[in-house]
Tab-separated table of C-alpha atoms in Angstrom:
chain	number	residue	atom	x	y	z
H	561	MET	CA	-0.165	0.096	0.338
H	562	LYS	CA	2.691	2.472	0.760
H	563	LYS	CA	4.211	1.706	-2.235
H	564	ILE	CA	1.427	2.536	-4.443
H	565	ILE	CA	0.657	5.740	-2.467
H	566	CYS	CA	4.155	6.835	-3.102
H	567	LEU	CA	3.564	6.133	-6.862
H	568	PHE	CA	0.075	7.972	-7.053
H	569	ALA	CA	2.049	10.926	-5.746
H	570	VAL	CA	4.655	10.937	-7.942
H	571	ALA	CA	1.817	10.314	-11.046
H	572	VAL	CA	0.306	13.621	-9.691
H	573	LEU	CA	3.585	15.558	-9.586
H	574	THR	CA	4.021	14.517	-12.794
H	575	LEU	CA	0.499	16.317	-14.078
H	576	LEU	CA	1.237	19.318	-12.239
H	577	TRP	CA	4.640	19.620	-14.024
H	578	VAL	CA	7.006	20.002	-10.969
H	579	PRO	CA	10.409	18.826	-12.585
H	580	ALA	CA	13.431	17.671	-10.307
H	581	GLN	CA	16.060	19.214	-8.548
H	582	ALA	CA	18.253	21.551	-10.372
H	583	ASP	CA	20.789	18.964	-10.594
H	584	THR	CA	18.429	16.295	-12.198
H	585	PRO	CA	17.913	16.555	-15.983
H	586	SER	CA	14.653	17.439	-17.020
H	587	LYS	CA	12.773	17.601	-20.672
H	588	ASN	CA	11.027	20.822	-19.282
H	589	TYR	CA	13.615	24.094	-19.493
H	590	VAL	CA	12.546	27.274	-17.414
H	591	ILE	CA	13.712	30.567	-19.670
H	592	GLY	CA	13.224	33.832	-17.866
H	593	PHE	CA	14.067	37.371	-17.500
H	594	TYR	CA	14.232	39.739	-13.988
H	595	ASN	CA	15.091	43.083	-13.855
H	596	LEU	CA	16.817	43.468	-10.597
H	597	GLU	CA	16.558	47.114	-9.997
H	598	ASN	CA	19.648	48.778	-9.449
H	599	LEU	CA	21.739	46.270	-8.488
H	600	PHE	CA	25.119	48.148	-7.656
H	601	ASP	CA	28.009	47.210	-5.481
H	602	THR	CA	29.434	49.695	-3.361
H	603	TYR	CA	32.679	50.798	-4.910
H	604	ASN	CA	33.026	53.618	-6.914
H	605	ASP	CA	33.870	53.302	-10.730
H	606	PRO	CA	35.306	56.351	-12.264
H	607	ALA	CA	33.928	55.218	-15.601
H	608	LYS	CA	30.308	54.617	-14.327
H	609	ASN	CA	27.790	57.388	-12.948
H	610	ASP	CA	27.873	55.314	-9.807
H	611	GLU	CA	27.831	58.095	-7.528
H	612	GLU	CA	24.305	57.664	-5.854
H	613	PHE	CA	25.018	54.065	-4.945
H	614	LEU	CA	28.263	54.867	-2.630
H	615	PRO	CA	28.210	54.899	1.273
H	616	ASP	CA	28.408	58.274	1.255
H	617	GLY	CA	26.231	59.248	-2.172
H	618	LYS	CA	22.916	59.873	-2.209
H	619	ASN	CA	20.931	56.457	-1.395
H	620	ARG	CA	23.772	55.873	1.369
H	621	TRP	CA	24.425	52.773	-0.359
H	622	THR	CA	26.357	50.617	2.232
H	623	ASP	CA	27.582	47.258	2.512
H	624	ALA	CA	24.212	45.949	4.477
H	625	LYS	CA	21.949	47.255	1.929
H	626	TYR	CA	23.809	45.705	-0.607
H	627	ARG	CA	23.686	42.385	0.933
H	628	LYS	CA	19.973	43.023	1.876
H	629	LYS	CA	19.264	43.545	-2.235
H	630	LEU	CA	21.603	40.445	-3.161
H	631	HIS	CA	19.513	38.134	-0.678
H	632	ASN	CA	16.196	39.593	-1.799
H	633	MET	CA	17.426	38.844	-5.614
H	634	ALA	CA	18.237	35.091	-4.523
H	635	THR	CA	14.973	34.664	-2.578
H	636	VAL	CA	12.670	35.439	-5.550
H	637	ILE	CA	14.953	33.561	-7.892
H	638	SER	CA	14.712	30.562	-5.342
H	639	THR	CA	11.333	31.095	-4.964
H	640	MET	CA	10.994	30.550	-8.363
H	641	ALA	CA	12.795	27.107	-8.411
H	642	GLU	CA	10.543	26.266	-5.522
H	643	SER	CA	7.511	27.221	-7.588
H	644	ASN	CA	8.633	24.933	-10.643
H	645	GLY	CA	10.546	22.686	-9.229
H	646	VAL	CA	13.869	23.202	-10.952
H	647	PHE	CA	16.131	26.144	-11.289
H	648	HIS	CA	15.863	28.242	-14.467
H	649	THR	CA	17.896	27.025	-17.050
H	650	ILE	CA	18.033	30.937	-18.588
H	651	LEU	CA	17.676	33.715	-16.631
H	652	GLY	CA	18.575	37.246	-18.553
H	653	VAL	CA	18.809	39.760	-16.130
H	654	SER	CA	18.913	43.963	-16.543
H	655	GLU	CA	19.920	46.814	-14.309
H	656	ILE	CA	23.342	45.545	-13.191
H	657	GLU	CA	26.386	47.323	-12.474
H	658	ASN	CA	28.733	44.513	-13.419
H	659	ARG	CA	30.238	41.277	-13.129
H	660	LEU	CA	30.915	41.474	-9.838
H	661	VAL	CA	27.087	42.145	-8.429
H	662	LEU	CA	26.500	39.112	-10.655
H	663	GLU	CA	29.100	36.877	-9.000
H	664	ASP	CA	28.091	38.076	-5.871
H	665	LEU	CA	24.341	37.062	-6.733
H	666	VAL	CA	25.070	33.433	-7.817
H	667	SER	CA	27.155	32.747	-4.920
H	668	GLN	CA	24.273	33.885	-2.604
H	669	PRO	CA	23.450	30.480	-0.432
H	670	GLU	CA	19.700	30.253	-1.573
H	671	ILE	CA	20.834	29.795	-5.422
H	672	ALA	CA	24.693	28.746	-5.062
H	673	ARG	CA	23.495	24.921	-5.807
H	674	ALA	CA	22.234	25.983	-9.600
H	675	ASN	CA	25.663	26.622	-10.237
H	676	TYR	CA	24.916	29.480	-12.761
H	677	GLN	CA	27.739	30.579	-15.053
H	678	ILE	CA	27.790	34.310	-16.395
H	679	VAL	CA	27.633	35.822	-19.552
H	680	HIS	CA	28.432	39.860	-19.026
H	681	TYR	CA	29.943	42.702	-21.440
H	682	ASP	CA	30.829	46.524	-19.806
H	683	SER	CA	28.124	48.694	-21.615
H	684	PRO	CA	28.885	52.317	-22.562
H	685	ASP	CA	25.277	53.248	-20.751
H	686	ALA	CA	25.161	56.752	-19.166
H	687	ARG	CA	23.506	55.323	-16.047
H	688	GLY	CA	26.342	52.788	-15.922
H	689	ILE	CA	23.861	49.492	-15.845
H	690	ASP	CA	24.488	46.737	-17.974
H	691	VAL	CA	22.494	43.592	-19.051
H	692	GLY	CA	23.417	40.214	-18.421
H	693	LEU	CA	22.532	36.238	-18.388
H	694	LEU	CA	23.068	33.514	-16.024
H	695	TYR	CA	22.686	29.984	-17.044
H	696	ARG	CA	23.150	26.380	-15.722
H	697	PRO	CA	25.669	24.715	-17.575
H	698	ASP	CA	24.067	21.406	-16.923
H	699	GLN	CA	21.646	22.290	-19.146
H	700	PHE	CA	22.930	24.976	-21.529
H	701	ALA	CA	25.870	24.557	-23.542
H	702	TYR	CA	27.635	27.829	-24.157
H	703	LEU	CA	28.962	28.490	-27.404
H	704	ASP	CA	29.605	31.886	-28.064
H	705	SER	CA	28.128	35.679	-27.327
H	706	GLU	CA	28.367	39.036	-28.571
H	707	SER	CA	27.356	42.318	-27.378
H	708	ILE	CA	25.502	44.371	-30.203
H	709	PRO	CA	25.851	48.371	-29.745
H	710	PHE	CA	22.986	50.481	-30.267
H	711	THR	CA	23.356	52.550	-33.698
H	712	PHE	CA	21.327	54.982	-35.463
H	713	ASP	CA	21.781	53.622	-38.823
H	714	SER	CA	17.946	53.166	-39.696
H	715	ASP	CA	15.421	54.804	-42.084
H	716	ILE	CA	13.352	55.533	-38.748
H	717	GLU	CA	13.210	59.448	-38.063
H	718	PHE	CA	14.554	60.257	-35.148
H	719	SER	CA	13.548	63.342	-33.120
H	720	MET	CA	16.936	63.293	-31.496
H	721	SER	CA	19.414	65.624	-33.724
H	722	GLU	CA	22.513	63.888	-35.123
H	723	GLU	CA	24.722	66.218	-32.476
H	724	LEU	CA	22.497	64.235	-29.805
H	725	GLN	CA	22.908	61.185	-31.247
H	726	ALA	CA	26.625	61.032	-31.554
H	727	GLY	CA	26.762	61.473	-27.706
H	728	PHE	CA	23.549	59.177	-26.944
H	729	LYS	CA	24.577	56.001	-24.576
H	730	THR	CA	22.727	53.464	-23.961
H	731	ARG	CA	22.889	49.434	-23.105
H	732	ASP	CA	24.220	47.017	-25.602
H	733	ILE	CA	21.920	43.890	-26.806
H	734	LEU	CA	23.274	40.789	-25.655
H	735	MET	CA	23.244	37.654	-27.620
H	736	VAL	CA	23.923	34.348	-26.196
H	737	HIS	CA	24.644	31.438	-28.402
H	738	GLY	CA	24.820	27.722	-26.996
H	739	ARG	CA	22.542	24.743	-27.197
H	740	ILE	CA	19.388	22.794	-25.041
H	741	ASP	CA	19.401	19.496	-25.241
H	742	GLY	CA	21.409	19.357	-28.395
H	743	GLU	CA	19.581	22.059	-30.125
H	744	ASP	CA	20.616	25.686	-31.171
H	745	PHE	CA	19.196	28.244	-29.584
H	746	ALA	CA	20.246	32.535	-29.639
H	747	ILE	CA	18.966	34.149	-26.469
H	748	TYR	CA	18.858	37.832	-26.531
H	749	VAL	CA	18.736	40.104	-23.760
H	750	ALA	CA	17.977	43.989	-24.045
H	751	HIS	CA	17.046	46.864	-22.053
H	752	LEU	CA	15.719	49.279	-24.339
H	753	PRO	CA	15.712	53.219	-23.967
H	754	SER	CA	13.600	54.589	-21.233
H	755	ARG	CA	10.212	56.142	-21.209
H	756	VAL	CA	11.231	59.402	-18.904
H	757	GLY	CA	9.969	62.290	-19.716
H	758	GLY	CA	7.820	60.908	-22.412
H	759	LYS	CA	10.440	60.154	-25.009
H	760	GLY	CA	12.320	57.373	-26.629
H	761	GLY	CA	9.699	55.664	-28.750
H	762	ASP	CA	11.945	55.926	-31.961
H	763	LEU	CA	14.483	54.938	-29.858
H	764	ARG	CA	12.834	51.746	-28.849
H	765	SER	CA	11.510	51.161	-32.438
H	766	ARG	CA	15.385	51.016	-33.527
H	767	GLY	CA	16.578	48.908	-30.700
H	768	ALA	CA	14.142	46.243	-31.734
H	769	GLU	CA	14.638	46.613	-35.279
H	770	ILE	CA	18.660	45.983	-34.240
H	771	ILE	CA	17.355	42.714	-32.337
H	772	TYR	CA	15.639	41.355	-35.524
H	773	GLY	CA	18.132	42.514	-37.968
H	774	HIS	CA	20.476	40.626	-35.898
H	775	ALA	CA	18.388	37.578	-35.340
H	776	CYS	CA	17.409	37.058	-38.846
H	777	GLY	CA	20.962	36.992	-39.653
H	778	MET	CA	21.526	33.975	-37.171
H	779	MET	CA	18.598	32.171	-38.504
H	780	GLU	CA	20.253	32.796	-41.840
H	781	LYS	CA	23.624	31.271	-40.537
H	782	TYR	CA	22.199	28.495	-38.525
H	783	PRO	CA	19.509	27.018	-40.166
H	784	GLY	CA	16.495	25.708	-37.575
H	785	ILE	CA	17.998	27.854	-34.884
H	786	LYS	CA	15.603	28.739	-32.003
H	787	ILE	CA	15.491	32.210	-30.561
H	788	VAL	CA	14.651	33.713	-27.538
H	789	VAL	CA	14.279	37.640	-27.260
H	790	MET	CA	13.657	39.070	-23.875
H	791	GLY	CA	14.273	42.267	-21.789
H	792	ASP	CA	13.127	45.276	-20.283
H	793	MET	CA	11.439	46.672	-23.367
H	794	ASN	CA	10.040	49.637	-21.854
H	795	ASP	CA	7.014	48.949	-24.219
H	796	ASN	CA	4.023	47.041	-24.292
H	797	PRO	CA	3.603	44.095	-26.538
H	798	THR	CA	0.928	45.905	-28.204
H	799	ASP	CA	3.610	48.957	-29.101
H	800	ILE	CA	5.195	49.730	-32.469
H	801	SER	CA	8.497	48.786	-31.647
H	802	MET	CA	7.478	45.203	-30.563
H	803	SER	CA	4.238	44.466	-32.867
H	804	GLN	CA	5.789	46.288	-35.934
H	805	TYR	CA	9.734	46.381	-35.866
H	806	LEU	CA	10.098	42.824	-33.615
H	807	HIS	CA	7.336	41.567	-35.667
H	808	GLY	CA	5.636	40.337	-32.374
H	809	LYS	CA	2.433	38.418	-33.038
H	810	GLU	CA	-0.214	37.900	-30.199
H	811	ASN	CA	-1.562	34.516	-31.597
H	812	PRO	CA	0.558	31.344	-32.825
H	813	SER	CA	-1.928	31.179	-35.809
H	814	GLU	CA	-0.617	34.354	-37.000
H	815	THR	CA	2.732	33.705	-36.385
H	816	GLY	CA	4.856	33.248	-39.719
H	817	LYS	CA	7.975	32.265	-40.294
H	818	ASP	CA	9.807	36.041	-40.511
H	819	ASP	CA	7.504	36.430	-36.928
H	820	PHE	CA	7.834	36.071	-33.249
H	821	PHE	CA	5.369	34.792	-31.015
H	822	SER	CA	4.536	37.226	-28.518
H	823	PRO	CA	2.972	35.371	-25.391
H	824	PHE	CA	2.727	38.199	-23.565
H	825	PHE	CA	0.516	40.285	-26.104
H	826	SER	CA	-2.444	38.264	-25.188
H	827	MET	CA	-1.689	38.428	-21.349
H	828	LEU	CA	-1.921	41.988	-21.365
H	829	LYS	CA	-5.318	42.121	-22.936
H	830	LYS	CA	-6.205	39.648	-19.814
H	831	GLY	CA	-4.909	42.433	-17.412
H	832	TYR	CA	-1.667	41.240	-16.536
H	833	GLY	CA	1.213	43.328	-15.239
H	834	SER	CA	4.896	43.380	-14.566
H	835	ILE	CA	5.269	46.528	-13.701
H	836	ALA	CA	2.875	49.430	-12.543
H	837	TYR	CA	2.828	53.658	-13.112
H	838	ARG	CA	0.038	55.713	-12.225
H	839	GLY	CA	-2.385	52.923	-11.608
H	840	GLU	CA	-1.895	51.198	-15.058
H	841	TRP	CA	-0.178	48.014	-15.331
H	842	SER	CA	1.887	47.274	-18.325
H	843	ILE	CA	4.309	44.241	-19.310
H	844	TYR	CA	7.510	45.778	-20.400
H	845	ASP	CA	9.261	42.478	-19.173
H	846	LEU	CA	8.634	40.554	-22.498
H	847	ILE	CA	9.728	37.136	-23.759
H	848	LEU	CA	9.359	36.509	-27.546
H	849	VAL	CA	10.109	33.284	-29.707
H	850	ASN	CA	10.626	32.676	-33.289
H	851	GLU	CA	8.480	30.451	-34.958
H	852	THR	CA	10.805	27.875	-35.448
H	853	LEU	CA	10.394	27.515	-31.387
H	854	LEU	CA	6.719	28.143	-31.293
H	855	ASN	CA	5.889	25.202	-33.873
H	856	ALA	CA	8.665	22.383	-33.615
H	857	PRO	CA	8.325	19.104	-34.548
H	858	ASP	CA	7.472	16.411	-32.232
H	859	GLY	CA	10.552	15.484	-30.679
H	860	GLY	CA	11.901	18.906	-30.583
H	861	LEU	CA	12.145	21.757	-28.141
H	862	LYS	CA	8.814	24.341	-28.236
H	863	ILE	CA	7.320	26.536	-25.879
H	864	LYS	CA	4.893	25.177	-23.818
H	865	GLN	CA	1.537	26.574	-22.298
H	866	VAL	CA	2.015	26.977	-18.709
H	867	GLY	CA	-0.735	26.448	-15.880
H	868	LYS	CA	-4.388	26.118	-16.255
H	869	LYS	CA	-5.509	29.311	-18.207
H	870	GLY	CA	-3.521	28.042	-21.236
H	871	ASN	CA	-0.859	30.988	-21.223
H	872	TYR	CA	2.379	31.046	-22.718
H	873	GLY	CA	4.118	33.040	-20.373
H	874	VAL	CA	4.386	33.658	-16.742
H	875	VAL	CA	4.258	36.997	-14.658
H	876	PHE	CA	5.711	35.240	-11.255
H	877	LYS	CA	4.784	37.444	-8.373
H	878	ARG	CA	4.197	36.441	-4.453
H	879	PRO	CA	2.748	38.268	-1.290
H	880	PHE	CA	6.221	39.101	-0.286
H	881	MET	CA	6.830	40.704	-3.490
H	882	ILE	CA	3.772	43.007	-3.149
H	883	THR	CA	3.684	46.041	-1.859
H	884	LYS	CA	0.995	46.105	1.363
H	885	SER	CA	-0.093	49.466	2.020
H	886	GLY	CA	0.054	52.563	1.056
H	887	GLN	CA	-0.295	54.759	-2.165
H	888	TYR	CA	1.797	51.983	-3.798
H	889	LYS	CA	-0.535	49.071	-2.316
H	890	GLY	CA	-0.500	46.372	-4.845
H	891	TYR	CA	2.528	47.265	-6.784
H	892	PRO	CA	5.840	45.654	-6.782
H	893	PHE	CA	7.841	46.054	-3.589
H	894	ARG	CA	10.750	47.929	-4.803
H	895	THR	CA	14.025	48.675	-3.096
H	896	PHE	CA	13.918	52.462	-2.723
H	897	SER	CA	10.701	54.762	-2.482
H	898	ASN	CA	10.848	58.628	-2.963
H	899	GLY	CA	14.892	58.298	-2.268
H	900	SER	CA	14.314	56.006	0.559
H	901	PHE	CA	15.566	52.599	1.328
H	902	ILE	CA	12.527	50.239	1.936
H	903	GLY	CA	14.305	46.811	1.645
H	904	GLY	CA	11.964	45.457	-0.744
H	905	TYR	CA	12.557	43.452	-4.118
H	906	SER	CA	12.493	44.937	-7.501
H	907	ASP	CA	10.194	47.290	-9.144
H	908	HIS	CA	9.453	44.741	-12.013
H	909	PHE	CA	8.091	41.103	-11.500
H	910	PRO	CA	10.005	38.626	-13.223
H	911	THR	CA	8.573	36.559	-16.108
H	912	PHE	CA	9.477	33.569	-17.676
H	913	ILE	CA	8.494	31.059	-20.090
H	914	VAL	CA	8.757	27.066	-20.607
H	915	VAL	CA	10.275	25.249	-23.194
H	916	GLY	CA	9.939	21.496	-23.650
H	917	LYS	CA	9.393	18.451	-25.502
């Protein structure tokens, strides 16, 4: 009887898709993105605009606060692993100062057993923040990577003068090429230009255009390659940058060979959100996949529906990640509020997809 009960429990867990622990192979792979909201160290880097994040800076960024921030980020990542039953295979991140903060993050006791490896390049961003990628070497075989700069070589009519264009500095786009279960993947991680001051729509469209052009080149060079584009796009999936310049489609049925399927397109319409501003929810933390990953034949890796509602994406949140009271009740529980350290997590909720056979 005891054996029968155990077998029944295993069957239930399988139906709920609860894969094995991080060191056990799985045919389901979690690929996600998380904006870490200003993960800065406490050291002064003369090459970066990090003065606010120093012990004597505006944010009084002490070692204790930094360690609290690292613990909080690791707690969210480990909570996602507990929920999914497995650590992410790939986790793209943004708003990080440098490689050191990622090294400190992956060594946190909550996630150290995942043995995350790091891909990171320094970007010319004016604020001194970069994007990066964490991967599990037991599930992702790294091949090569590239840091793709932002350029203005485009037919887009920019509102910014050529003089301002020459001095414009933003995050590079990260491309990481590797294999999951023997299949070629290209992963793009982006943090497109900000909406501050109501500007940047043309810049975000240009960023999306750069990603799309590079991805098309990868698909030509590696026929059959599966592509995932992720990042803080500072735009919703319905905005022109994502729907036109990145060719993001709402439904699988309308996703052609040259398009990307945008899982969070329909989720935004259903009321999901990863970030809130002035009472309005948006999903800027997007993940898109190319048609090859969407419509892979049986036996190949493809994006899978997650949960009971039939969505292809997840906006991950738990009560401890949500502001409990006050003006921003219900919003993501962030690190700073009105310039004061409040010990939260991030002003964004993380998002992820699942690919499997």
